[in-house]
XYZ file of C-alpha atoms in Angstrom:
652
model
C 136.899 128.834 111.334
C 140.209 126.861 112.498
C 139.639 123.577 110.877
C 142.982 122.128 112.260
C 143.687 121.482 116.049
C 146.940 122.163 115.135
C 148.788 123.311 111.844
C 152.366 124.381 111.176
C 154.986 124.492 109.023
C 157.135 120.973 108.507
C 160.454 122.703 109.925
C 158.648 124.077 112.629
C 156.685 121.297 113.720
C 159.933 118.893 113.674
C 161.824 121.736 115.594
C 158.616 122.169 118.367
C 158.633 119.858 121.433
C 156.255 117.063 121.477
C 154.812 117.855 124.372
C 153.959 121.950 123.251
C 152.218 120.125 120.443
C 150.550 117.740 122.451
C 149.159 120.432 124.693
C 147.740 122.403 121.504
C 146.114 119.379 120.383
C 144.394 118.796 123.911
C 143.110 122.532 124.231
C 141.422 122.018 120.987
C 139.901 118.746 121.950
C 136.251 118.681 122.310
C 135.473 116.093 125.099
C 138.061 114.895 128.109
C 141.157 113.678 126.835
C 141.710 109.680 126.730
C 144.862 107.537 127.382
C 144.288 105.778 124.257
C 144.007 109.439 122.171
C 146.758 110.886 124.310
C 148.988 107.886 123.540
C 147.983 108.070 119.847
C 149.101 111.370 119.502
C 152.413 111.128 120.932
C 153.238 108.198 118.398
C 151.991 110.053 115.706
C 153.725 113.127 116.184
C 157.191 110.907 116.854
C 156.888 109.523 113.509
C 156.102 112.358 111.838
C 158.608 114.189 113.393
C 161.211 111.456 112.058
C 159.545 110.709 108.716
C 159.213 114.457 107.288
C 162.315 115.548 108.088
C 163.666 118.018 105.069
C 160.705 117.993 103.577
C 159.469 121.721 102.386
C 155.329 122.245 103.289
C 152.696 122.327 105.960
C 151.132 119.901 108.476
C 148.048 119.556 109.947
C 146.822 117.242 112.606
C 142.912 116.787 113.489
C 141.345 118.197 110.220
C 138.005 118.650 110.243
C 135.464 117.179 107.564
C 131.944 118.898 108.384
C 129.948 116.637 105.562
C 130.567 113.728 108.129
C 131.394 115.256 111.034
C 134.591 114.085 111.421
C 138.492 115.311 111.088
C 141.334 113.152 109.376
C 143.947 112.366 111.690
C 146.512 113.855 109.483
C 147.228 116.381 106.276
C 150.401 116.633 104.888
C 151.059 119.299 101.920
C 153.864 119.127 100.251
C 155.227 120.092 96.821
C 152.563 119.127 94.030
C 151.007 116.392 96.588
C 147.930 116.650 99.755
C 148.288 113.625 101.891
C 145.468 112.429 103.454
C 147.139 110.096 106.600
C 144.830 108.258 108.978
C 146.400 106.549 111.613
C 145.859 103.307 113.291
C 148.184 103.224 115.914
C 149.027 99.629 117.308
C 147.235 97.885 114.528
C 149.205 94.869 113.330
C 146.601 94.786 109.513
C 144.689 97.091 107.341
C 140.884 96.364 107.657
C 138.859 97.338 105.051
C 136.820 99.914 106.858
C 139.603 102.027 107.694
C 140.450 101.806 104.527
C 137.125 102.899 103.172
C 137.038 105.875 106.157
C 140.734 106.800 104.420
C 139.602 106.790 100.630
C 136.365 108.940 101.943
C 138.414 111.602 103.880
C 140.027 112.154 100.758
C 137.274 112.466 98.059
C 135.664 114.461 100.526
C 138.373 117.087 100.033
C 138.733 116.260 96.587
C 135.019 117.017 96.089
C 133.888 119.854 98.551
C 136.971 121.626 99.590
C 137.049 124.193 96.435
C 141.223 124.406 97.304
C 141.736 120.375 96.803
C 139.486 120.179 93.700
C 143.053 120.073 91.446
C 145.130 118.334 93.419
C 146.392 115.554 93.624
C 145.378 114.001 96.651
C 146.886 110.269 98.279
C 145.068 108.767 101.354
C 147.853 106.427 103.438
C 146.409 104.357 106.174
C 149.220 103.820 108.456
C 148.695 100.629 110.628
C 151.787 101.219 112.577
C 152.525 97.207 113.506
C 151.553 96.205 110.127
C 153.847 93.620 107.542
C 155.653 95.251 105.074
C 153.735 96.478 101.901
C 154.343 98.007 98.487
C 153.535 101.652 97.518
C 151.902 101.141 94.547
C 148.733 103.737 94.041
C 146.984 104.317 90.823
C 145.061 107.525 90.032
C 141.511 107.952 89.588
C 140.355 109.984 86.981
C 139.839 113.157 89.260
C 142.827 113.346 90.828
C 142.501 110.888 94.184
C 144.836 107.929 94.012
C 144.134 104.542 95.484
C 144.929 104.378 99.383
C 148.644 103.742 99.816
C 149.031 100.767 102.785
C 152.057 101.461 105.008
C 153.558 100.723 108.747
C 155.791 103.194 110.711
C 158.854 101.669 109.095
C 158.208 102.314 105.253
C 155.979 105.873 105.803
C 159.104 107.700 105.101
C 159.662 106.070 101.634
C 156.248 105.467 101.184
C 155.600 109.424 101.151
C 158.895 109.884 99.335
C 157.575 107.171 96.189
C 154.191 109.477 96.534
C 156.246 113.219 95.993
C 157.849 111.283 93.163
C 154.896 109.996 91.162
C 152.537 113.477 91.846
C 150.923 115.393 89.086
C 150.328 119.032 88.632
C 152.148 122.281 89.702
C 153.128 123.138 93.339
C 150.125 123.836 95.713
C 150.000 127.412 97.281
C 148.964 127.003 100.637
C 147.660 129.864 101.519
C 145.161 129.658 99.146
C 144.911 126.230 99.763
C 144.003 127.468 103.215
C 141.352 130.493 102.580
C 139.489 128.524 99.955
C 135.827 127.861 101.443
C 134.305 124.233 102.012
C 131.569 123.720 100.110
C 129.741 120.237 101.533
C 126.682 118.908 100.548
C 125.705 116.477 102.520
C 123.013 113.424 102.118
C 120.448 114.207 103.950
C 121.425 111.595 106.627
C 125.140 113.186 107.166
C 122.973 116.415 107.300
C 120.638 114.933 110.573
C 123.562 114.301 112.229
C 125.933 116.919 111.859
C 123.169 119.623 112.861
C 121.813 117.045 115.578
C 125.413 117.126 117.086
C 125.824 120.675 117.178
C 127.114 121.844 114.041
C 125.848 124.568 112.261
C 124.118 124.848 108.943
C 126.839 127.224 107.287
C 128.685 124.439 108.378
C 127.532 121.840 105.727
C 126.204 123.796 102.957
C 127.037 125.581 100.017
C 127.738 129.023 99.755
C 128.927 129.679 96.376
C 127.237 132.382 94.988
C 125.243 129.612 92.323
C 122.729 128.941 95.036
C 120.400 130.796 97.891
C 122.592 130.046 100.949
C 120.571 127.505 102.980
C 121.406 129.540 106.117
C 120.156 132.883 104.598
C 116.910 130.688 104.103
C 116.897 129.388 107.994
C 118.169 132.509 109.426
C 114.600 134.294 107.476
C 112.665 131.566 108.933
C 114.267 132.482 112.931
C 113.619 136.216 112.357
C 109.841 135.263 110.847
C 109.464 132.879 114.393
C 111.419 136.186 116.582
C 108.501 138.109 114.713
C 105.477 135.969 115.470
C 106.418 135.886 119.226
C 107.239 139.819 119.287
C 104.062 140.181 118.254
C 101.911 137.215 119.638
C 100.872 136.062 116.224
C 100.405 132.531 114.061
C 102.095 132.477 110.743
C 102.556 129.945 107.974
C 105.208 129.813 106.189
C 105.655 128.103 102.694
C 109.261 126.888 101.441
C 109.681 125.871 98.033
C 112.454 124.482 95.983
C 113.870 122.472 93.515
C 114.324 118.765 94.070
C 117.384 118.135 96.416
C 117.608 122.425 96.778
C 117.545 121.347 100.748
C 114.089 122.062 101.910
C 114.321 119.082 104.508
C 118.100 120.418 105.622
C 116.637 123.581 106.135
C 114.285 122.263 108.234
C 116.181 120.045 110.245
C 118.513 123.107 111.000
C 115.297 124.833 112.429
C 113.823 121.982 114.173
C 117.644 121.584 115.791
C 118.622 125.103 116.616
C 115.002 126.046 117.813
C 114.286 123.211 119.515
C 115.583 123.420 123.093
C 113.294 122.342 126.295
C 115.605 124.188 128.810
C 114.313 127.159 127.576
C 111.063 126.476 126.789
C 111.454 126.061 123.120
C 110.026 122.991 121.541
C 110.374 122.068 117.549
C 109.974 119.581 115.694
C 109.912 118.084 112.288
C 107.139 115.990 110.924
C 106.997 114.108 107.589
C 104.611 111.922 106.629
C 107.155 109.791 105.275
C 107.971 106.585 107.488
C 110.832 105.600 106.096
C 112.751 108.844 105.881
C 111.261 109.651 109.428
C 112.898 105.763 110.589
C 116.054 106.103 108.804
C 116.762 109.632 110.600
C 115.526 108.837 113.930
C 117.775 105.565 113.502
C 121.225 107.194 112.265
C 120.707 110.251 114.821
C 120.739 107.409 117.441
C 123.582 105.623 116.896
C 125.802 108.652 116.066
C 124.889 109.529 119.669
C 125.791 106.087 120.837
C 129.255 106.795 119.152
C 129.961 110.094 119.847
C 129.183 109.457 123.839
C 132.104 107.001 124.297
C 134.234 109.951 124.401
C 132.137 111.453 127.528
C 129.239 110.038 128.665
C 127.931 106.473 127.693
C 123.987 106.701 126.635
C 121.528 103.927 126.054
C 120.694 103.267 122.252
C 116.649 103.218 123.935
C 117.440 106.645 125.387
C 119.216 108.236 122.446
C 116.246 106.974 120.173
C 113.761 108.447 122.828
C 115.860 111.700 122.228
C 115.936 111.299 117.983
C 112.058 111.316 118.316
C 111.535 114.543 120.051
C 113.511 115.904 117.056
C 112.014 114.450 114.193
C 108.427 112.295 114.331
C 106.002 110.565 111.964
C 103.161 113.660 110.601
C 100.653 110.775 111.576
C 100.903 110.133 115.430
C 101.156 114.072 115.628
C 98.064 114.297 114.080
C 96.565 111.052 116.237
C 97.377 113.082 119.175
C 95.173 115.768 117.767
C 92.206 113.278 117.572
C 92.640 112.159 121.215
C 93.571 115.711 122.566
C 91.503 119.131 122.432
C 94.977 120.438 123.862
C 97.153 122.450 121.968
C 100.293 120.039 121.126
C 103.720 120.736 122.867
C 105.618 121.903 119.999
C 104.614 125.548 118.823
C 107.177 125.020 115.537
C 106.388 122.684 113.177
C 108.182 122.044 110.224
C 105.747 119.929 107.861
C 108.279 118.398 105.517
C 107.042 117.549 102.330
C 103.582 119.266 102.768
C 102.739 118.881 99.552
C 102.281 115.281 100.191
C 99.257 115.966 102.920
C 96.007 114.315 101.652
C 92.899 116.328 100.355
C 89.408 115.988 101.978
C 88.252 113.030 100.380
C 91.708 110.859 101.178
C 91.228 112.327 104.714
C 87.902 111.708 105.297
C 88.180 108.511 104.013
C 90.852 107.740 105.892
C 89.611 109.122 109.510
C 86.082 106.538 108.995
C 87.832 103.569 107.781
C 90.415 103.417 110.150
C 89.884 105.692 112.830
C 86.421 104.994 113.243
C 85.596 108.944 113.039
C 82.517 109.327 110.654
C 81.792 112.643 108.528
C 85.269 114.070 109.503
C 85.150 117.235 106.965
C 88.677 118.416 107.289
C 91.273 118.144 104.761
C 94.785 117.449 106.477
C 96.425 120.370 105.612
C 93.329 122.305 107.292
C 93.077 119.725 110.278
C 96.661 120.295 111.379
C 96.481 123.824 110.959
C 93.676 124.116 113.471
C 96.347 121.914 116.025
C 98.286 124.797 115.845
C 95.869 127.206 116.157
C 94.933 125.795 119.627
C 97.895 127.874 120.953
C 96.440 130.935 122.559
C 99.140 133.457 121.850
C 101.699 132.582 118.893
C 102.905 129.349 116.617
C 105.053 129.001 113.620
C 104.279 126.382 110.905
C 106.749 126.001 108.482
C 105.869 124.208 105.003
C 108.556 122.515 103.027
C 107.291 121.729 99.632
C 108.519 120.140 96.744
C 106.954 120.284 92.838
C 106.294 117.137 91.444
C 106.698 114.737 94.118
C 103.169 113.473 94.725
C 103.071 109.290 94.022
C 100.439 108.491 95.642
C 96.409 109.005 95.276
C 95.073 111.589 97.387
C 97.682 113.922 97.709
C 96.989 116.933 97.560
C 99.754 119.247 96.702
C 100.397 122.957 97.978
C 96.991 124.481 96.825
C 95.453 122.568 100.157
C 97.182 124.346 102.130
C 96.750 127.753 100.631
C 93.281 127.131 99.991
C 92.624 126.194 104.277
C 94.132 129.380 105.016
C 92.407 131.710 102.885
C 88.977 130.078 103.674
C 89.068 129.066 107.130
C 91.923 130.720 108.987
C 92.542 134.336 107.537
C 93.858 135.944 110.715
C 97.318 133.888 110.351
C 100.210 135.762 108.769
C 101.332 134.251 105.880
C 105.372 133.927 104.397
C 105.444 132.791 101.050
C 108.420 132.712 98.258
C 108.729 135.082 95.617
C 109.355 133.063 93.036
C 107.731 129.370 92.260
C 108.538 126.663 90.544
C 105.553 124.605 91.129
C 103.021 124.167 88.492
C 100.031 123.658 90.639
C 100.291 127.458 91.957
C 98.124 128.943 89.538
C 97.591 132.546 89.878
C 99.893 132.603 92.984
C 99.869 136.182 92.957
C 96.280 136.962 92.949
C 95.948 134.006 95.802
C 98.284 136.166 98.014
C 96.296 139.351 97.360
C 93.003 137.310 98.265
C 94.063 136.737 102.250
C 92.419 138.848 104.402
C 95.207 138.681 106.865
C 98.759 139.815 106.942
C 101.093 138.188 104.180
C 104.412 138.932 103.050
C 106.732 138.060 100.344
C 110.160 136.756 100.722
C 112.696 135.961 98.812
C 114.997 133.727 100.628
C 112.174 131.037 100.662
C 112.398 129.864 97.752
C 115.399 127.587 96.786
C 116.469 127.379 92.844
C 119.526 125.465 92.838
C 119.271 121.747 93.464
C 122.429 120.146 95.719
C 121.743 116.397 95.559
C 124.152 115.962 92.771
C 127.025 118.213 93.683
C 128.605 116.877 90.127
C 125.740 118.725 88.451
C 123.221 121.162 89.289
C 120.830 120.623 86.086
C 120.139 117.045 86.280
C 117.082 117.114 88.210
C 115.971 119.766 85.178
C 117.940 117.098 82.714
C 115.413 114.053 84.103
C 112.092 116.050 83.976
C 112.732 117.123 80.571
C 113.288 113.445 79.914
C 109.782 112.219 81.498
C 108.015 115.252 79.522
C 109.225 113.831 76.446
C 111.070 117.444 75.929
C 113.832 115.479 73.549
C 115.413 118.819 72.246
C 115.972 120.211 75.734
C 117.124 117.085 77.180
C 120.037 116.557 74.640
C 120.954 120.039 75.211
C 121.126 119.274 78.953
C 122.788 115.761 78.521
C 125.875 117.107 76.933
C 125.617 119.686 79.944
C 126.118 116.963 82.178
C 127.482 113.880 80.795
C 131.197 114.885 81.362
C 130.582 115.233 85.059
C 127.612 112.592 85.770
C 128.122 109.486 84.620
C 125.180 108.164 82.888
C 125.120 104.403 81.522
C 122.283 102.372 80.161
C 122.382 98.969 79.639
C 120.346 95.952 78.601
C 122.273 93.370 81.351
C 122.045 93.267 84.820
C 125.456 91.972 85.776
C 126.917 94.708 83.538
C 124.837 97.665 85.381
C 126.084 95.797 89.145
C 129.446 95.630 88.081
C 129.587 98.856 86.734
C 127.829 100.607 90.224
C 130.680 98.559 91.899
C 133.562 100.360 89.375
C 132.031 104.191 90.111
C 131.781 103.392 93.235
C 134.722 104.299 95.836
C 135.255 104.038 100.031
C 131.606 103.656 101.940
C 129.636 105.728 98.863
C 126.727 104.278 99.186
C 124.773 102.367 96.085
C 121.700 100.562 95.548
C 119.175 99.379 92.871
C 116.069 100.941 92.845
C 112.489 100.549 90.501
C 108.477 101.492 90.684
C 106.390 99.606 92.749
C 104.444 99.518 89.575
C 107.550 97.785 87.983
C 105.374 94.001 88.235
C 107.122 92.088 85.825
C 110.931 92.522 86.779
C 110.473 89.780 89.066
C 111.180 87.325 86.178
C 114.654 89.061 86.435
C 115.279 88.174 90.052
C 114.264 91.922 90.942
C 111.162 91.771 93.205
C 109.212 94.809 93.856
C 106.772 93.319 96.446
C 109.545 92.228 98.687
C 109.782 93.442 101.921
C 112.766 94.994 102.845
C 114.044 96.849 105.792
C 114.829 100.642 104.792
C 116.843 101.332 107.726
C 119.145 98.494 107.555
C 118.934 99.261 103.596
C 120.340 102.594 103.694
C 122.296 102.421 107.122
C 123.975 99.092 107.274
C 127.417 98.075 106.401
C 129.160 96.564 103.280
C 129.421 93.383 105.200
C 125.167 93.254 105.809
C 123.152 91.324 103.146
C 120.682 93.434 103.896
C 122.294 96.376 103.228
C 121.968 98.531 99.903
C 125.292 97.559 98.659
C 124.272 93.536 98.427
C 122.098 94.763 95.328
C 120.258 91.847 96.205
C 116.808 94.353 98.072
C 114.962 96.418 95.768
C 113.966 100.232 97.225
C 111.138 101.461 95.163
C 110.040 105.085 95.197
C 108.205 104.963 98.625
C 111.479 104.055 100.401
C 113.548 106.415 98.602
C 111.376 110.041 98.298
C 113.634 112.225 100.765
C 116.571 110.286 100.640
C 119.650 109.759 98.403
C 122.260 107.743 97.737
C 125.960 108.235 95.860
C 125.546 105.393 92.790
C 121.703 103.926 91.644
C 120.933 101.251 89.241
C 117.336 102.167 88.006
C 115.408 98.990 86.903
C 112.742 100.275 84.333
C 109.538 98.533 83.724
C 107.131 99.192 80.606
C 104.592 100.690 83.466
C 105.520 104.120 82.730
C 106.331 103.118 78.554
C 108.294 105.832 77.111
C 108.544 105.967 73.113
C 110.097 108.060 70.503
C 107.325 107.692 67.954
C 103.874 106.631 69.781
C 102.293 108.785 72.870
C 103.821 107.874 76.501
C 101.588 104.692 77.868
C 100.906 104.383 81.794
C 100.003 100.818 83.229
C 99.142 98.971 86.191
C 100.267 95.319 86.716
C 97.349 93.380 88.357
C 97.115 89.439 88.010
C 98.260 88.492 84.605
C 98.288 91.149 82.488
C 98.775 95.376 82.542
C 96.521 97.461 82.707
C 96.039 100.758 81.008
C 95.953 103.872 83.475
C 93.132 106.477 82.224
C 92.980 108.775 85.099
C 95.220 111.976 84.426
C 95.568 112.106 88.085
C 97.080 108.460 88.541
C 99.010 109.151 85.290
C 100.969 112.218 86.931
C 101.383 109.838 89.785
C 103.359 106.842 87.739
C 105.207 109.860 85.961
C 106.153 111.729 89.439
C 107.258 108.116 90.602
C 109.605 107.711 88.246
C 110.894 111.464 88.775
C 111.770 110.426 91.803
C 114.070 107.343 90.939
C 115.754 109.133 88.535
C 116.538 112.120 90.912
C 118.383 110.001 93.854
C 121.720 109.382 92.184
C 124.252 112.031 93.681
C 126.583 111.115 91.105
C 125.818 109.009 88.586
C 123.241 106.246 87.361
C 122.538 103.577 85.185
C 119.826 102.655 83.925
C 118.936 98.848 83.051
C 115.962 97.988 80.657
C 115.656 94.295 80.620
C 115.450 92.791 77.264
C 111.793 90.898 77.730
C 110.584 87.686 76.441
C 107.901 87.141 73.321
C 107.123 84.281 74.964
C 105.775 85.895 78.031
C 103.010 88.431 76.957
C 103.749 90.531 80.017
C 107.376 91.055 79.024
C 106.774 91.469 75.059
C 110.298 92.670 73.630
C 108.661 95.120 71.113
C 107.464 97.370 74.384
C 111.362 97.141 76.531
C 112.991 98.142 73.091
C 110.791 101.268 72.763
C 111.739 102.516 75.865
C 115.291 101.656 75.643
C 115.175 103.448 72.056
C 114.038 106.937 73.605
C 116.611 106.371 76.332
C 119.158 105.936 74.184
C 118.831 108.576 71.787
C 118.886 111.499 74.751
C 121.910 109.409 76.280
C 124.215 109.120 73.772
C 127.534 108.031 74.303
């Protein structure tokens, strides 16, 4: 793929007429061409022109950055150096939030683009009618320096002090060039890249460490081509690793499959409202954005447009109840199935709220039988996850195999070849048991997790942590301590400030703790508060309400599904870990804990905190407050036990 509108050598591109470059940039454009862009162009490629004259290297103009969908204005390579220039043509100051969109272009490409991982690489932000600053950068640890402020008078000495002050030997560019981009995107960037067109190769990994998510979704298209070929239901289960990319995979599907001009309608359902909110939210406003370049559309009508794409598992299933019709989609992609409720949650459920007595259906069973309304074919597609149920009732992926095998045996079934799950017992002689067609496929089954692109093992680093597997989390701690920072403290301002260090340009932060986590409220950390998840993870530095205030606490609920760059876990003596007495679950109800018996409510506290510990895509710190003898809810001795096991896996 070209990822530049237009590249060429510095001599050649100071030698070329403005207006031959002009013209390549506007046959690469993707929408109609603007005065304003035109105009921008033009003054960028007459300063260029002027301020890289007899320099040796390559330029690049419109580069494109998949993981956000975006391109940076301008690279220039040269010597040792990669400058990272975005332009702000007419601007008379540097806000902050193109200084931010600078900073991010570049540890993008310091991060994901395999060429740039050991370069040195300086973001500028060129406001061209800006005052006169000083180019004074410092370098990060990995190579990215601080953005370099400059106007169209000083970017000539600007990029000259920058050449000077660059570490590391002279950058081949054609290698630079040929070397793959490897983005992993949140889950968010992930919505909206597909969502406007791109494709999943695009903005995943394919490095040879993990199942390429598109060999995964291009199995799942052949397994739908299949069922329609020959006018059969199937079920297919995806497993994987937390943050392997289960819900990408399914948003791909849901994207590329789902298209009403030719009769083809998918769609993603998740029982999870915030996750479902937060998507449906970001896809609209990216739309809102991205149509100023062509056709102006109504944030109500590009929401209307988000929910045909992605909706709440719930009002699917509502429309069941009211309906004996077959629904309108004939792909689903259940994310998270293993979160669907068993009989008893269900049933409960459908009387006390619904008003629908001696319902006998277990989820997973009712909304296979939705699908199996369709007459001729259907494709459901189950994304499941190991150790992610937190709340009571949930069933897990037995449900689901269990409904097939008993009450619909005629569907074809697609499972993985491999599991990680422990509550697939005898997974084998379950697929040997169906008295339909089933097949076994490799490619559904994802082993490598991609939430923390810094380190694949720290999902495996935190559940050996929770299991109280000491020896095999050390070993995996000095795996991953050099590349994901890990800090636990005792103070809160220390943990903030030290989220606020880590963190660079718009990566997103947050503190997060259990919703079992009752007495942190003494520390100004309320669990019970109500917060917005949307405006949480989608709103602006500037928003109190935002995640980067630090002021709302997410607990697991808001979180599971989601991700953010830098956490601060707040850790309550609900889930008690110790080094020398057995692991203690509790409730907080009134004035006092209470001890958790149930093995089944146990695994729940325990997957909870699984989750929290899993959301960091690059580091985390951990804060156990120090607790009070004089509250008996907040006794010292139980805080310093778990900060004692903490501390002697993470070592400094």
């Amino acid at each position: 793929m070209k990822r530049a509108y237009y590249s060429s050598e510095i001599s050649d591109f100071i030698s070329e007429s403005p207006n031959e470059i002009l013209g390549t940039l506007n046959k690469a454009h993707e929408f109609s061409l603007e005065e304003q862009q035109r105009n921008a162009w033009i003054e960028q490629i007459d300063l260029l022109q002027e301020s890289l004259k007899g320099l040796t290297g390559k330029v690049y103009f419109e580069y494109s950055i998949p993981r956000v969908g975006k391109r940076v204005d301008v690279i220039v390579i040269s010597g040792n150096a990669l400058l990272s220039i975005e332009f702000k043509v007419g601007a008379d100051h540097h806000d902050s939030y193109a200084h931010d969109q600078a900073l991010d272009y570049a540890l993008d490409l310091k991060n994901f683009h395999e060429g740039s991982h050991h370069l040195d690489i300086f973001p500028l932000l060129v406001a061209t009618h800006a005052k006169m600053t000083k180019c004074a950068p410092h370098r990060f640890d990995d190579g990215v320096w601080t953005v370099t402020r400059s106007n169209s008078l000083e970017l000539r000495n600007h990029i000259d002090s920058i050449l000077k002050i660059s570490k590391g030997p002279v950058v081949s560019i054609k290698d630079w060039e040929k070397s793959g981009y490897k983005p992993t995107p949140t889950i968010v960037e992930a919505a909206k890249a597909l969502y406007s067109g791109h494709q999943v190769s695009d903005i995943s990994r394919s490095d040879a460490g993990a199942i390429n998510l598109s060999t995964t979704s291009e199995a799942l298209k052949k397994i739908i081509d299949d069922s329609i070929a020959k006018k059969v239901k199937t079920i297919c289960l995806v497993t994987g690793v937390p943050g392997a990319g289960k819900t990408l995979v399914g948003l791909d599907l849901a994207s590329s499959w789902n298209n009403p001009a030719a009769n083809q309608h998918a769609v993603l359902l998740s029982g999870n409202g915030p996750l479902v909110e937060i998507l449906q939210e970001a896809l609209a406003r990216d739309e809102v954005k991205r149509a100023k370049f062509s056709s102006p559309i109504k944030k109500s009508v590009a929401l209307a447009k988000a929910k045909s794409f992605i909706q709440n598992i719930h009002h699917f299933r509502d429309d069941g109840l009211k309906s004996e019709q077959p629904p309108h989609e004939k792909v689903v992609i259940f994310d998270e199935a293993q979160r669907a409720w068993n009989l008893d949650q269900t049933s409960k459920f459908m009387k006390t709220k619904k008003g629908v007595p001696n319902f006998s259906k277990s989820e997973p069973e009712f909304l296979i039988e939705l699908m199996d309304r369709h007459q001729d074919w259907a494709v459901i597609v189950c994304l499941v996850g190991g150790g992610q149920e937190i709340n009571t009732g949930e069933a897990g992926i037995s449900e689901w195999l269990h409904a097939i095998k008993e009450k619909f045996p005629e569907w074809s079934v697609c499972l993985p070849k491999t599991s990680s799950l422990q509550d697939i017992p005898n997974l084998e002689q379950f697929i040997n048991s169906f008295q339909g067609e089933s097949q076994v496929i490799p490619h559904l089954h994802l082993t490598a997790s991609m939430r923390s692109f810094r380190s694949e093992k720290v999902s495996d680093f935190f559940s050996a942590l929770i299991e109280k597997d000491t020896l095999t989390a050390k070993k995996l701690y000095q795996e991953i301590k050099d590349r994901y920072p890990l800090k636990l403290t005792r103070d809160l301002s220390d943990a903030k400030e030290w989220i606020k260090q880590k963190a660079r340009g718009n990566e997103r932060f947050g503190i997060l703790a259990s919703s079992g986590a009752g007495r942190l409220k003494a520390h100004g950390l309320d669990v019970k508060g109500r917060i917005d998840p949307v405006m949480w993870f989608l709103n602006e530095k500037t928003d109190v309400r935002s995640s980067y205030f630090m002021e709302d606490i997410a607990t697991e609920f808001h979180v599971q599904g989601l991700e953010l760059d830098w956490t601060c876990l707040a850790w309550d003596i609900d889930f008690l870990l110790s080094l020398n007495n057995p692991t203690k679950f509790r409730t907080f109800a009134g004035t006092k804990w209470n001890t958790i018996r149930n093995e089944a409510d146990q695994k729940y506290l325990k997957n909870k905190y699984r989750v929290l510990l899993t959301r960091a895509r690059q580091g985390m710190v951990i804060y156990v407050p120090l607790g009070d003898n004089t509250d008996a809810t907040r006794l010292t001795a139980a805080y310093d036990e778990i900060f004692s096991y903490l501390k002697s896996i993470i070592t400094d």
